[in-house]
XYZ file of C-alpha atoms in Angstrom:
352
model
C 56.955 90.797 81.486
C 58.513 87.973 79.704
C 57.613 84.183 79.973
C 60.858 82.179 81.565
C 58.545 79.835 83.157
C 59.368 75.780 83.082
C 57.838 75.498 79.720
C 59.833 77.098 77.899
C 62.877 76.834 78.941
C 64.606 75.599 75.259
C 65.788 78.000 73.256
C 63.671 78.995 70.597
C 65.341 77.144 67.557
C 63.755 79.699 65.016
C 64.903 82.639 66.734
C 68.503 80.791 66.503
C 68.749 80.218 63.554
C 67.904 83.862 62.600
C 70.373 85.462 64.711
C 72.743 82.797 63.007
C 71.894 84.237 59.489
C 72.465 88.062 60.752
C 76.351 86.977 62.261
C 75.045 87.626 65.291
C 77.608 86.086 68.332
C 74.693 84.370 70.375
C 77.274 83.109 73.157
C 77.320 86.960 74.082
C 73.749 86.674 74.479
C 73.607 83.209 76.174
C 76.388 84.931 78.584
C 74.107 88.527 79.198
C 70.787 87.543 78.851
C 70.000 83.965 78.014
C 66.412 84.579 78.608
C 65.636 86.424 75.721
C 66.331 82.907 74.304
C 64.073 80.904 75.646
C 60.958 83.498 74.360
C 58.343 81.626 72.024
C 57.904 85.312 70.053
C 60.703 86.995 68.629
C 61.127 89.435 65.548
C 64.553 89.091 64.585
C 64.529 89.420 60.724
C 61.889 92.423 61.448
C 64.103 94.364 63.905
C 66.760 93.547 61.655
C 65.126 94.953 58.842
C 64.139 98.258 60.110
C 67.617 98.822 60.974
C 69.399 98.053 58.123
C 66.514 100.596 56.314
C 67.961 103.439 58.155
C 71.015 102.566 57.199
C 72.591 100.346 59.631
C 74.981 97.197 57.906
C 75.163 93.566 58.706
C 77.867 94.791 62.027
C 76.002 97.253 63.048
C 73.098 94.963 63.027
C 74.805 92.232 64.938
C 76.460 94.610 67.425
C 73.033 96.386 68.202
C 71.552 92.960 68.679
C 74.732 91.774 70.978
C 74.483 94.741 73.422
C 70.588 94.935 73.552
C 69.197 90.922 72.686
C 65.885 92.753 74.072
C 65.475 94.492 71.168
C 64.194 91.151 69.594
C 61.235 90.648 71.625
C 60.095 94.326 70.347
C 56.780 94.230 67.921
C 58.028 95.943 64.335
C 55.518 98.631 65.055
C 56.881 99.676 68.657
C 59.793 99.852 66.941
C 58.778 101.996 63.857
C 56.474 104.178 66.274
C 60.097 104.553 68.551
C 61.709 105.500 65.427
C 59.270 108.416 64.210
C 59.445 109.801 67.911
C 63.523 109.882 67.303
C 62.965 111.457 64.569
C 62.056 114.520 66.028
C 65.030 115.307 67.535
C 67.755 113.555 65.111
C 68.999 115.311 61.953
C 68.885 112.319 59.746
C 68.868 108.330 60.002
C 72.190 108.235 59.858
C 72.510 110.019 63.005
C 69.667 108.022 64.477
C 71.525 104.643 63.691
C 74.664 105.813 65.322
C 72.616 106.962 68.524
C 71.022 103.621 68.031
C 74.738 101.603 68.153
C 75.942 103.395 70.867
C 72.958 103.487 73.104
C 70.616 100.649 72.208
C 68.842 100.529 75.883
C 67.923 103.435 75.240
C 66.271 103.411 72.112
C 64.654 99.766 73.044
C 62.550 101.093 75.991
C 59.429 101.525 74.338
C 57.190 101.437 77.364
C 57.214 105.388 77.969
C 56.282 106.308 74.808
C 53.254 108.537 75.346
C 55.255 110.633 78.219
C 58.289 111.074 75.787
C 56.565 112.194 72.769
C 55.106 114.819 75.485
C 58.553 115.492 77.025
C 60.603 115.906 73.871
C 57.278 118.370 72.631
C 57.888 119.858 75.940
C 61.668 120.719 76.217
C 61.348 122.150 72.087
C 58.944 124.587 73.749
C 61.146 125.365 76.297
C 64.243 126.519 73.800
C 66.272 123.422 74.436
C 68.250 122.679 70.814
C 67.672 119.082 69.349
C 71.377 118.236 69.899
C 70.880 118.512 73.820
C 67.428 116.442 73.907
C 69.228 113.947 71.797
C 72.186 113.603 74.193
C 68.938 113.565 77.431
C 67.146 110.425 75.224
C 70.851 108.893 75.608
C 72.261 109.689 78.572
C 69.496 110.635 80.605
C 66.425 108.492 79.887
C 64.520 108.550 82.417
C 63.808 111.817 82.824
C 61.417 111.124 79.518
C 59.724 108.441 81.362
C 58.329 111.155 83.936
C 54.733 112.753 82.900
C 55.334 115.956 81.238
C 53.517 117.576 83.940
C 56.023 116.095 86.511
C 58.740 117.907 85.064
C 56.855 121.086 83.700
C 56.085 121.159 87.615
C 59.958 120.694 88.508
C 60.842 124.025 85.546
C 58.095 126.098 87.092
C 59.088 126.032 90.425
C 62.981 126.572 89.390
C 61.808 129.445 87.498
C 59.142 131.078 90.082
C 62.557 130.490 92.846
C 64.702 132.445 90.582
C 62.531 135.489 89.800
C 61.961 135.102 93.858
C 65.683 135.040 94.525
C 66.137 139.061 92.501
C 66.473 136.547 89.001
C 65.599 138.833 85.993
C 63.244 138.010 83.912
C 65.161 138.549 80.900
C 68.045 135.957 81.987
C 65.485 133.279 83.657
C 65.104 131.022 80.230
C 69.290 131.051 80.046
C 69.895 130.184 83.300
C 67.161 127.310 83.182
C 68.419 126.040 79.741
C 72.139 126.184 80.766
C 70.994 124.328 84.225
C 69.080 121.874 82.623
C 71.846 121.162 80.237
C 74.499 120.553 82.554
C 72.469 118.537 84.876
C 69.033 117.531 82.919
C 68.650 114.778 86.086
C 67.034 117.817 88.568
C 64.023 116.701 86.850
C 64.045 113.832 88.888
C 63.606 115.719 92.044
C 60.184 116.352 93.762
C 59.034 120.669 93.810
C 59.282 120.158 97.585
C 62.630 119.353 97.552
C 63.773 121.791 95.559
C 61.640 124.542 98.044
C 63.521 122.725 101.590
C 67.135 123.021 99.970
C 66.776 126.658 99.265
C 64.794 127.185 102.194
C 67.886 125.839 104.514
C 69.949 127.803 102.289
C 68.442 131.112 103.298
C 68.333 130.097 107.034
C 71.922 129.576 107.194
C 71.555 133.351 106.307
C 73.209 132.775 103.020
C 71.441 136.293 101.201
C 69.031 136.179 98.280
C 71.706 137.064 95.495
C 74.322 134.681 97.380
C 71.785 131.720 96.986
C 71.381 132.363 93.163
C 75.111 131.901 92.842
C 75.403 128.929 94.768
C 72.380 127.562 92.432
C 74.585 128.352 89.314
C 78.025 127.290 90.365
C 76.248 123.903 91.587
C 74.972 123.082 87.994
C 71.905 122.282 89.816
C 73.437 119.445 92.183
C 71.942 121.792 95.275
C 68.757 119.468 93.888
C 69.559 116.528 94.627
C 71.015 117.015 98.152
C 69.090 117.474 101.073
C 69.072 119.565 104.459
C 70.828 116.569 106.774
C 73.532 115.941 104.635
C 74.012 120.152 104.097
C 73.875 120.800 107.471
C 76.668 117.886 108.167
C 79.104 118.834 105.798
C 79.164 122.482 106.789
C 79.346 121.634 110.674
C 82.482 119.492 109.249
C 84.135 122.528 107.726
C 83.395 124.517 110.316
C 84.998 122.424 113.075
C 88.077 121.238 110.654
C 88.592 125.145 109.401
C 87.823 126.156 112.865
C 85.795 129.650 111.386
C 82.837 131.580 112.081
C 79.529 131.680 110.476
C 80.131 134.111 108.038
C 83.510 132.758 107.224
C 81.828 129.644 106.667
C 79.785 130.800 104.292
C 82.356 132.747 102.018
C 84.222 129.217 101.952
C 81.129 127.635 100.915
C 80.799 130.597 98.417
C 83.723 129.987 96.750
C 84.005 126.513 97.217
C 80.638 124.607 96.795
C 82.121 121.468 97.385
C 82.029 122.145 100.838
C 78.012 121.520 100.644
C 77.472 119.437 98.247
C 80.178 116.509 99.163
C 79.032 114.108 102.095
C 81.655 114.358 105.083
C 83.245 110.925 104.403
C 84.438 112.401 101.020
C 85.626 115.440 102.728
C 87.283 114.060 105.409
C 89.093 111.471 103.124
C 90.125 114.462 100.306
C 91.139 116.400 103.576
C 93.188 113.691 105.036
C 95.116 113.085 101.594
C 96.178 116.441 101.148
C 97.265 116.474 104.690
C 99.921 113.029 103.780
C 101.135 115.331 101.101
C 102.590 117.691 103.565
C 99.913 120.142 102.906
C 98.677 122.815 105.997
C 94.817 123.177 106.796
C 95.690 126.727 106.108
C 96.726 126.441 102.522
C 93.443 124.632 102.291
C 91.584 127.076 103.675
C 93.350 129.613 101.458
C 92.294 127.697 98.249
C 89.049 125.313 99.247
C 88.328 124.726 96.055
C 91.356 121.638 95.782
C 88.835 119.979 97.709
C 86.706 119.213 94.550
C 89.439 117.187 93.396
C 89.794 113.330 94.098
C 93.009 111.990 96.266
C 94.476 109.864 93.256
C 94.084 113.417 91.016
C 95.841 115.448 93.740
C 98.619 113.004 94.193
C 99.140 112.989 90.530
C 99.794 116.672 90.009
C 101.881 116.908 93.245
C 103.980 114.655 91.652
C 103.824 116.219 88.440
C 105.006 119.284 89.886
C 107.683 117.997 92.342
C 109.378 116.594 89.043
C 110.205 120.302 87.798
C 111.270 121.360 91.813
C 107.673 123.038 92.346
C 107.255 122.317 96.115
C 103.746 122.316 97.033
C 104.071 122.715 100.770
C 105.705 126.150 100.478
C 103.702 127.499 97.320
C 100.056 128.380 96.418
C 97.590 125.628 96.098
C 96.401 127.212 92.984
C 98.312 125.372 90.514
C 97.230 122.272 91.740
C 93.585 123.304 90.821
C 90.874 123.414 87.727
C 90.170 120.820 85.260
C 92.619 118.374 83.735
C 92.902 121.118 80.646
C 93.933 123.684 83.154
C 96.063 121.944 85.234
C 98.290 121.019 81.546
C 98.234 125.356 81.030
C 99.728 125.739 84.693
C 102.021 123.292 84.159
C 103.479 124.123 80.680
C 103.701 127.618 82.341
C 105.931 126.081 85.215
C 108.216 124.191 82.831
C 108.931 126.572 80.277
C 109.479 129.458 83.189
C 112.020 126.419 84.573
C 113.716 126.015 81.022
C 113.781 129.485 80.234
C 117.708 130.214 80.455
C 119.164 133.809 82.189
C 119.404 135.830 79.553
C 122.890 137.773 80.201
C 123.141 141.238 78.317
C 127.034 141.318 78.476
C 127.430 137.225 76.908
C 128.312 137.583 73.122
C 125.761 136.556 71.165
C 126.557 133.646 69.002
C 124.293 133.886 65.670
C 124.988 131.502 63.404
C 124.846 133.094 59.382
């Protein structure tokens, strides 16, 4: 929407020499996004302002203004009316300005702000805490671009699915809060979608109660996936784990990994545990090492081969989990190795 037609392509000397005065480093700009250079409106000392009102310093200024030169071509008031929505879900300005440092794209759309004035109204109804919508604005802002009807459409139909699937009604807002918090991008999906994956779901006979499991151990991924790519991936575990329907489906149970990756990631996870020396058996044992990326695997094999842990004999278990419990399995490993035989007939040497 801005001019970068042939007559104006100098560089506005005003706007220069402002971002001069503020320490700004305009080769970073020049290098990013020269246009913003060549506009014939800017409000530098204006955005500047506002910031350094809530609270931001001369850096902070300059950095804001290095990572988002956009932010420039902003009128004071889309600004002010940007900060006021912020302000709804942020404790203080301080907390807004450090929001504002770290995620200046963010903040600088302005376009939306209609829908996310509704949206952030919207998700305080819903129970969500200001700390999570703060961390949606940043990380996930898109999802406030949506009409709030879009996604009030999206939350009705996850909640009318769950009291469908034998969901209480008494657990239906926590399991929609907790689902929205760990993946607030199912908002981005279409109500039909959402209908076909469960649908194929419940025609690979996978039972009411078994579907609402798979829902919550998915952190709403199920979402964004679709019926092709489902029905791929489980024909590829079927063949490689060479099982039957209902075996099938208590792998898929315990490992939802098996659905939700695309066969080319499962068939290159499968093929690097396979160089370690690992069986298809062990992995069928313990699916859920399939989560876990080649490089990651490799690592703790090699981890574990240091303290004489041989992975081809043992349990895939200890390989597994997040980074945190991989480091408890392992400390448990390497003290059991250090421990020394205790010998009850040794004197004991205790020193005064």
């Amino acid at each position: 929407s801005y001019t970068t037609d042939s007559k104006s392509r100098e560089e506005n000397k005003n706007t220069l020499e402002n971002l001069y005065s503020l320490s700004v480093d305009i080769t970073k700009i020049r290098r990013l996004k020269e246009w913003v250079l060549l506009q014939e409106v800017a409000y530098v000392k204006e955005i500047a302002g506002i910031l350094q009102e809530m609270g931001a310093d001369e850096t902070t200024v300059a950095n804001i203004i290095e990572r988002c030169p956009e932010a420039i071509l902003h009128t004071p008031a889309e600004i002010n009316s940007q900060r006021a929505l912020w302000q709804l879900v942020c404790q203080n300005e301080k907390q807004l300005i450090e929001l504002i440092e770290k995620f200046p794209d963010s903040f600088f759309t302005t376009e939306y702000q209609q829908n996310q004035k509704a949206n952030i109204l919207f998700f305080q109804e819903l129970g969500l805490k200001n700390n999570i919508i703060t961390r949606f604005l940043t990380s996930a802002p898109n999802i406030f671009y949506n009409p709030v009807e879009k996604n009030k459409n999206v939350i009705e139909t996850l909640q009318r699915n769950y009291l469908n699937l034998g969901g209480s009604e008494a657990n239906m807002k926590i399991w929609i809060l907790k689902l929205l918090s760990q993946n607030p991008f199912i908002l981005l999906n279409t109500p039909t979608s959402i209908e076909d994956n469960l649908e194929f779901l419940q025609k690979n006979d996978f039972t009411d109660q078994e579907v609402l499991q798979l829902l919550s151990k998915l952190k709403g991924f199920i979402f964004q996936l679709n019926s092709t790519t489902m029905q791929k991936s489980m024909l590829f575990s079927k063949n490689t784990f060479k099982c039957s329907d209902q075996e099938l489906k208590q792998l898929v149970l315990k490992c939802p990994a098996l659905l939700y990756y695309s066969v080319p990631i499962l068939e290159e996870r499968l093929e690097g545990l396979l160089r370690e020396g690992i069986s298809i058996a062990q992995i069928r044992e313990t699916p859920m090492v399939l989560e876990l990326t080649t490089q990651i695997v490799q690592y703790r094999i090699k981890k574990l081969s240091a303290l004489g842990y041989d992975i081809k004999s043992g349990n895939l278990e200890s390989l597994n989990g997040t980074k945190k419990d991989f480091e408890v399995t392992y400390g448990k490993i390497q003290s059991k190795k250090e421990r020394p035989i205790f010998n009850p007939v040794a004197p004991l040497h205790i020193e005064d």
